[in-house]
XYZ file of C-alpha atoms in Angstrom:
507
model
C -10.326 -50.601 -4.670
C -12.141 -52.667 -2.034
C -10.310 -55.157 0.201
C -11.913 -58.371 1.450
C -10.469 -59.428 4.784
C -10.488 -63.179 5.261
C -9.762 -63.338 8.944
C -7.304 -62.666 11.716
C -4.259 -64.926 11.868
C -1.120 -65.512 13.828
C 1.202 -65.251 10.857
C 1.166 -64.182 7.191
C 2.436 -65.876 4.053
C 3.580 -64.061 0.937
C 3.654 -66.639 -1.883
C 5.047 -69.816 -0.330
C 7.054 -67.926 2.282
C 5.873 -67.765 5.874
C 7.045 -64.338 7.015
C 5.573 -64.545 10.515
C 4.491 -61.487 12.473
C 6.453 -58.890 14.406
C 5.637 -57.993 17.966
C 2.517 -55.860 18.282
C 1.455 -53.306 20.808
C -1.245 -54.408 23.277
C -4.700 -54.470 21.720
C -3.445 -54.668 18.106
C -5.111 -57.477 16.164
C -3.389 -58.336 12.868
C -5.662 -59.117 9.920
C -4.983 -59.849 6.260
C -6.741 -60.254 2.933
C -6.336 -62.828 0.178
C -3.358 -60.866 -1.254
C -1.525 -60.946 2.095
C -0.414 -57.306 1.521
C -0.787 -55.894 4.980
C -2.804 -55.782 8.144
C -5.312 -53.501 9.782
C -5.433 -52.432 13.417
C -8.341 -50.029 12.986
C -10.492 -48.843 10.070
C -8.427 -46.844 7.578
C -4.956 -47.803 8.921
C -2.667 -49.351 6.296
C 0.780 -50.846 6.825
C 3.684 -51.877 4.607
C 5.587 -55.145 4.571
C 9.281 -54.529 4.044
C 12.280 -56.808 4.422
C 10.095 -59.588 5.749
C 8.482 -57.402 8.399
C 5.191 -55.584 8.398
C 5.726 -51.957 9.465
C 3.611 -49.099 10.692
C 4.336 -45.362 11.076
C 5.654 -44.599 14.567
C 2.888 -43.695 16.973
C 5.080 -41.578 19.260
C 7.377 -38.645 18.403
C 11.104 -38.447 19.091
C 11.836 -37.850 22.763
C 13.894 -35.329 24.768
C 14.340 -32.852 21.922
C 16.817 -30.092 22.802
C 18.774 -27.422 20.974
C 21.539 -24.899 21.493
C 23.050 -22.175 19.315
C 26.496 -22.829 17.886
C 26.953 -19.379 16.336
C 25.006 -16.394 15.049
C 23.652 -18.511 12.169
C 23.662 -22.161 13.307
C 21.855 -24.341 15.873
C 22.551 -27.920 17.034
C 19.405 -30.030 17.641
C 19.539 -33.369 19.522
C 16.895 -35.955 20.489
C 16.195 -39.574 21.420
C 14.246 -42.104 19.292
C 10.559 -42.792 19.982
C 9.909 -45.469 22.646
C 10.760 -48.919 21.259
C 7.220 -50.266 21.650
C 5.869 -47.338 19.592
C 8.389 -47.343 16.759
C 6.319 -49.994 14.906
C 9.198 -51.012 12.670
C 12.627 -49.781 11.682
C 13.275 -46.037 12.050
C 14.910 -45.085 8.748
C 15.393 -41.377 9.401
C 14.310 -38.131 11.001
C 12.983 -34.792 9.775
C 13.828 -31.543 11.545
C 11.324 -28.745 10.879
C 12.355 -25.182 11.756
C 10.996 -21.682 11.266
C 11.510 -18.211 12.764
C 9.146 -17.890 15.697
C 6.816 -15.117 14.558
C 3.087 -14.614 14.987
C 1.036 -16.410 12.377
C 3.800 -18.756 11.210
C 3.184 -22.516 11.550
C 4.980 -25.755 10.783
C 3.291 -25.755 7.370
C 5.678 -22.964 6.325
C 8.729 -24.491 8.016
C 11.941 -25.542 6.309
C 12.659 -29.276 6.551
C 16.023 -30.967 7.024
C 16.216 -34.764 6.572
C 18.834 -36.802 8.389
C 19.505 -40.525 8.633
C 19.220 -42.602 11.775
C 21.509 -40.238 13.707
C 19.807 -38.336 16.521
C 21.283 -34.891 15.945
C 21.217 -32.241 13.224
C 23.047 -28.956 12.690
C 20.914 -26.196 11.172
C 22.956 -23.724 9.103
C 22.510 -20.361 7.358
C 20.043 -19.086 9.937
C 19.311 -15.466 10.719
C 21.310 -13.681 13.395
C 19.848 -13.138 16.869
C 16.550 -14.795 15.920
C 14.211 -17.189 17.764
C 13.604 -20.442 15.906
C 10.775 -22.884 16.602
C 11.901 -26.479 16.002
C 10.093 -29.842 15.731
C 11.461 -33.349 15.088
C 9.644 -36.205 13.307
C 10.723 -39.859 13.027
C 9.694 -41.986 10.070
C 9.633 -45.609 8.940
C 8.920 -46.953 5.486
C 5.223 -46.697 6.360
C 5.161 -43.008 7.269
C 5.887 -40.224 9.770
C 5.473 -40.128 13.514
C 3.647 -37.288 15.225
C 5.729 -34.116 15.641
C 7.607 -33.593 18.869
C 6.520 -30.669 21.036
C 8.258 -27.553 19.676
C 11.337 -26.038 21.270
C 12.531 -22.441 20.912
C 16.225 -21.738 20.345
C 17.774 -18.315 19.734
C 20.851 -17.850 17.553
C 23.795 -15.861 18.902
C 24.332 -12.198 18.296
C 26.893 -11.126 15.710
C 28.915 -8.097 14.735
C 27.326 -5.491 12.439
C 27.637 -5.521 8.690
C 29.475 -2.638 7.015
C 28.008 0.894 7.295
C 25.919 1.894 4.287
C 26.491 4.625 1.726
C 29.943 5.698 2.862
C 30.964 8.832 0.913
C 33.759 11.391 1.181
C 33.572 14.858 -0.392
C 35.473 18.116 -0.296
C 33.388 20.752 1.465
C 35.894 23.612 1.619
C 38.560 24.836 -0.819
C 40.955 27.045 1.090
C 42.139 25.232 3.054
C 40.896 21.884 1.730
C 38.490 20.190 4.134
C 36.677 16.905 3.512
C 33.501 15.479 4.983
C 32.978 11.729 5.276
C 29.473 10.434 6.049
C 27.654 7.101 6.225
C 24.452 5.400 7.367
C 23.507 2.621 9.791
C 24.446 -0.900 8.593
C 21.781 -2.968 6.873
C 22.368 -5.669 9.497
C 23.207 -4.028 12.841
C 22.632 -7.379 14.633
C 21.794 -5.524 17.804
C 22.091 -1.938 18.963
C 24.889 0.138 17.415
C 27.027 1.576 20.214
C 29.697 3.507 18.303
C 31.683 3.882 15.080
C 35.418 3.718 14.450
C 36.928 5.798 11.622
C 40.407 5.293 10.204
C 41.610 7.907 7.736
C 44.760 9.317 6.183
C 46.933 9.332 3.082
C 46.482 6.031 1.309
C 49.168 3.530 2.272
C 50.415 5.505 5.280
C 49.600 5.397 8.991
C 45.966 6.264 9.567
C 44.404 8.415 12.245
C 41.788 6.661 14.389
C 38.620 8.435 15.540
C 35.867 6.958 17.764
C 32.406 8.440 17.199
C 29.131 7.966 19.065
C 26.254 6.012 17.523
C 24.375 9.142 16.440
C 27.475 10.676 14.827
C 27.471 9.503 11.219
C 29.736 12.147 9.671
C 33.189 13.615 10.246
C 34.963 16.772 9.037
C 38.705 16.453 8.530
C 41.236 19.067 9.493
C 42.906 20.756 6.479
C 44.269 18.214 3.995
C 46.760 18.456 1.130
C 46.172 19.056 -2.554
C 46.947 16.438 -5.191
C 46.742 13.474 -2.795
C 44.646 10.332 -2.346
C 43.036 9.841 1.050
C 41.374 6.670 2.315
C 38.569 6.435 4.872
C 37.489 3.234 6.650
C 34.434 3.040 8.924
C 33.351 0.169 11.212
C 30.234 -0.080 13.387
C 30.258 -1.632 16.881
C 27.452 -3.375 18.753
C 27.585 -5.187 22.105
C 29.522 -8.041 20.467
C 32.342 -6.137 18.738
C 33.260 -4.032 15.732
C 31.964 -5.452 12.478
C 32.801 -5.301 8.808
C 34.405 -2.168 7.401
C 33.339 0.138 4.591
C 36.055 1.870 2.559
C 36.051 4.959 0.332
C 38.794 7.037 -1.304
C 39.022 10.767 -2.002
C 41.404 12.341 -4.522
C 42.095 16.012 -3.821
C 42.705 18.468 -6.699
C 46.183 19.834 -7.380
C 47.137 23.505 -6.976
C 46.913 24.673 -10.615
C 45.418 28.037 -11.606
C 41.697 28.036 -10.962
C 39.819 25.514 -8.907
C 37.831 22.534 -10.062
C 34.343 22.250 -8.555
C 33.776 20.933 -5.056
C 30.229 20.026 -4.029
C 28.293 18.798 -1.039
C 24.588 18.107 -0.470
C 22.581 19.155 2.563
C 21.036 17.128 4.081
C 23.379 14.281 3.200
C 20.461 11.794 2.977
C 16.783 12.242 3.645
C 13.944 10.089 5.013
C 10.418 11.456 4.471
C 6.856 10.199 4.716
C 4.783 9.868 1.585
C 3.230 13.238 0.799
C 5.865 15.275 2.686
C 7.958 17.994 0.973
C 11.562 17.288 -0.027
C 14.458 19.738 -0.230
C 18.095 19.014 -1.137
C 20.632 21.848 -1.411
C 23.761 21.381 -3.517
C 26.475 23.691 -2.178
C 29.361 24.162 -4.636
C 32.648 26.038 -4.731
C 35.190 26.442 -7.528
C 36.756 29.001 -9.825
C 35.190 30.033 -12.093
C 31.782 29.503 -10.490
C 30.549 26.024 -11.446
C 27.275 25.310 -13.221
C 25.005 23.047 -11.167
C 22.724 20.334 -12.532
C 20.535 17.778 -10.741
C 19.672 14.402 -12.210
C 18.243 11.108 -11.032
C 20.106 7.798 -10.931
C 19.362 4.948 -13.308
C 18.523 7.276 -16.182
C 15.098 7.984 -14.701
C 13.384 11.346 -15.011
C 12.794 13.720 -12.126
C 9.276 14.010 -10.763
C 7.421 16.423 -13.121
C 6.613 18.597 -10.098
C 10.253 18.745 -8.995
C 11.923 22.147 -9.238
C 15.610 23.091 -9.401
C 16.629 26.645 -8.543
C 20.038 27.988 -7.484
C 21.276 24.459 -6.822
C 18.255 23.516 -4.678
C 16.127 20.500 -5.643
C 12.585 20.546 -4.240
C 9.688 18.105 -4.561
C 6.447 19.526 -3.113
C 4.910 16.158 -2.197
C 7.016 12.997 -2.216
C 5.596 9.874 -3.824
C 6.787 6.305 -3.329
C 8.085 6.406 -6.895
C 10.392 9.315 -5.919
C 12.516 7.037 -3.721
C 15.842 6.921 -5.532
C 19.398 8.151 -5.628
C 19.934 11.711 -6.898
C 23.088 13.390 -8.163
C 24.286 16.981 -8.076
C 26.811 17.621 -10.853
C 28.980 20.760 -10.774
C 31.030 21.776 -13.836
C 33.502 24.535 -14.705
C 36.441 24.840 -17.103
C 38.765 23.177 -14.603
C 36.767 20.024 -14.189
C 33.584 18.340 -13.147
C 32.414 16.627 -9.987
C 29.234 14.969 -8.858
C 27.920 13.930 -5.493
C 25.220 11.412 -4.684
C 22.395 11.467 -2.184
C 19.486 9.129 -1.493
C 15.842 9.921 -0.849
C 13.915 7.332 1.163
C 10.105 7.576 1.093
C 8.108 5.778 3.771
C 4.590 4.680 2.753
C 1.953 6.783 4.444
C -1.828 6.916 4.654
C -2.710 9.784 2.319
C -6.272 10.858 2.900
C -8.704 10.801 0.039
C -9.688 14.366 -0.734
C -13.254 15.478 -0.080
C -15.050 17.484 -2.776
C -17.519 20.122 -1.580
C -20.133 21.907 -3.708
C -20.977 25.453 -2.698
C -24.719 24.723 -3.121
C -26.329 21.340 -3.654
C -29.265 22.957 -5.516
C -29.124 25.927 -7.871
C -32.282 27.643 -9.225
C -31.926 30.061 -12.127
C -34.365 31.906 -14.401
C -34.155 31.006 -18.084
C -31.863 33.395 -19.957
C -29.773 34.270 -16.909
C -26.240 33.058 -16.035
C -25.776 30.055 -13.733
C -22.589 29.460 -11.692
C -21.920 26.072 -10.092
C -18.904 25.924 -7.772
C -16.994 23.068 -6.099
C -13.769 23.045 -4.079
C -11.610 20.971 -1.716
C -10.278 22.163 1.614
C -7.224 19.903 1.924
C -6.119 19.125 -1.635
C -4.510 22.354 -2.739
C -2.833 22.521 -6.113
C -2.498 18.751 -6.434
C -6.268 18.272 -6.957
C -7.837 18.998 -10.354
C -11.581 19.769 -10.470
C -13.851 19.058 -13.442
C -17.625 19.439 -13.923
C -19.610 16.995 -16.068
C -23.186 15.931 -16.805
C -24.471 12.609 -18.124
C -26.173 14.344 -21.061
C -23.080 16.464 -21.704
C -22.481 20.078 -20.762
C -24.826 22.556 -22.490
C -23.486 24.915 -25.174
C -21.736 28.049 -23.978
C -20.344 26.598 -20.741
C -16.915 27.438 -19.353
C -15.115 26.047 -16.312
C -11.976 26.903 -14.394
C -10.741 26.053 -10.886
C -13.957 24.265 -9.956
C -16.342 27.002 -11.212
C -18.762 26.071 -14.025
C -20.377 29.063 -15.776
C -23.445 28.645 -18.023
C -24.498 31.796 -19.886
C -28.029 32.308 -21.281
C -29.241 29.274 -19.353
C -32.097 27.410 -21.047
C -34.447 24.702 -19.680
C -32.383 22.061 -21.519
C -29.507 22.825 -19.134
C -31.457 21.576 -16.104
C -30.301 18.355 -14.419
C -27.641 16.796 -12.181
C -24.053 17.969 -12.493
C -21.060 16.079 -11.063
C -17.848 17.707 -9.845
C -14.936 15.229 -9.995
C -11.716 15.861 -8.071
C -8.573 13.916 -9.015
C -5.554 13.772 -6.693
C -2.652 13.972 -9.133
C -0.286 12.439 -6.545
C -2.279 9.297 -5.764
C -4.750 9.065 -8.666
C -7.630 8.830 -6.177
C -10.949 10.288 -7.360
C -13.744 11.910 -5.329
C -17.046 13.353 -6.539
C -19.896 15.592 -5.414
C -23.257 16.432 -7.057
C -25.327 19.570 -7.573
C -28.833 19.974 -9.027
C -29.648 22.799 -11.460
C -33.273 23.902 -11.965
C -34.251 26.359 -14.716
C -37.529 28.297 -14.336
C -39.230 29.982 -17.306
C -40.017 33.640 -16.506
C -43.688 34.560 -17.208
C -45.240 38.073 -17.813
C -48.513 38.987 -15.990
C -51.585 40.212 -17.935
C -54.672 41.490 -16.094
C -57.815 39.354 -16.650
C -60.724 40.410 -18.946
C -64.186 38.856 -19.049
C -67.123 38.939 -21.514
C -70.454 37.094 -21.475
C -71.833 35.206 -24.473
C -74.549 36.065 -25.245
C -74.691 39.401 -23.483
C -78.501 39.066 -23.150
C -80.761 36.023 -23.454
C -84.475 35.306 -22.995
C -85.379 31.758 -21.952
C -88.945 30.380 -21.764
C -90.041 28.989 -18.425
C -89.470 25.269 -17.973
C -86.655 25.096 -20.516
C -82.846 25.107 -20.183
C -80.616 28.093 -20.874
C -76.797 28.282 -21.303
C -74.404 31.185 -20.656
C -70.636 31.235 -21.579
C -68.001 33.317 -19.786
C -65.023 34.215 -22.011
C -61.800 35.260 -20.159
C -58.237 36.313 -20.996
C -55.182 36.970 -18.803
C -51.807 35.573 -17.656
C -51.769 33.469 -15.635
C -55.148 31.828 -16.411
C -57.865 33.611 -14.361
C -60.021 31.754 -11.839
C -63.844 32.014 -12.484
C -66.667 32.293 -9.997
C -70.380 32.335 -11.079
C -73.130 34.066 -9.043
C -76.729 35.227 -9.549
C -77.311 38.870 -8.657
C -74.405 38.450 -6.237
C -76.207 35.545 -4.630
C -75.265 31.911 -4.613
C -76.558 29.770 -7.477
C -79.654 27.653 -6.851
C -79.600 23.831 -7.134
C -80.936 23.904 -10.719
C -77.801 25.763 -11.885
C -75.030 23.526 -13.326
C -71.532 25.025 -13.721
C -69.011 23.467 -16.154
C -65.715 25.060 -15.163
C -63.637 23.439 -17.923
C -65.842 25.039 -20.596
C -66.665 28.181 -18.608
C -70.435 27.411 -19.058
C -73.372 27.683 -16.715
C -76.627 25.844 -17.495
C -79.964 26.681 -15.865
C -82.564 23.904 -16.179
C -86.340 24.101 -15.560
C -86.300 27.863 -15.498
C -88.946 29.295 -13.156
C -90.012 32.771 -12.189
C -88.587 33.856 -8.817
């Protein structure tokens, strides 16, 4: 919609009401149109009238912005309003923009907290020990001010979260010995310095053990049968000890026979994608327990996984193999199971390279042709398959990258493609080979006869002689006269094996 400005005035009326003009910054010339809806200071700038005053977005940001951490997850931000002569109306509130200070992140992705006319804000639920970039914006009814220059504030450190995957298992029967193990907390909130372990009969006084940061397991001295033991583990960083993880262990009683006891070595495992995996389930019990491995969540084991004598192996770990796994041991006195976790780190698996033994094969028709391809780094995980656009000829067989064509015929000639498929990654590579089929020919010595054997030609006329030949391959002909070269009046037609002599003369 176009606006027709009717002039610049000292005040503005809306209806019959003279609303006057507020104070303007130097150089600002108020103008209005016939609707008296606003004023323009420069092309494209539009301002609201509100509460009897015409307002503009602030032209300066909030001043003296500062911040300080209150805790590991909160920051207090304070500031002063924009200069009075650049507020351009009533400040009705502020916006605090904040985001973790990481490469590539901008204010566009920032969280926004709105506050009223107060000049402070408390940011909550922040990440621990993290740098935050913070801006403040003032706004009137007409719009936002520019953003203040950013400040960087770091939240405080905090204690660690509870250690992960705390488990306790019996690892020896006579006497009973337990092993308790755990992993680094999900949120260490700094560097882990040590662990504190409390353990003992549940409800009684516990023994305290301090372990170094790299020690994430503990073997108990002999413990009693038919009891319940409790284990509590806390991690410590430079702030203090953090949250505790708790696990219980019930020991078997002393009845005849022994229920199964199992442990897994290694307790947990981190591998790169493509690396081999081996877990050993070590069991004791009387009678000897039966051992079974299964995967958590009802999922199937990797088809290439093997279980033998309590050992689970995966020749090449895939990302989909990351999971929890269970060893279950069973005998007539009971059943037990123990859990482990396999972590698989994404890696850069190379695409296999397919190599053909020869890029060009030449074979005589009727003989056997052998085309061969292979890969140097793929091993058993790569399947090799030969193909041809026109289809493989009859009588072909292939195995392990070798294509055999018996009684090869000319129709078998052409380009063949060897395709290698990595069964772990699904990646495909190809290589080509060319097959040529030559027809074998027999050799027959040449024969030659003249037609007619004898001819008399009158002088001045033309005579014709024909040379008839046989032989394989086709013989090459050469005409001569009494073992001399032909004269210019001799014409030889090689395609018909004729020689014509025109204007015969006596020589």
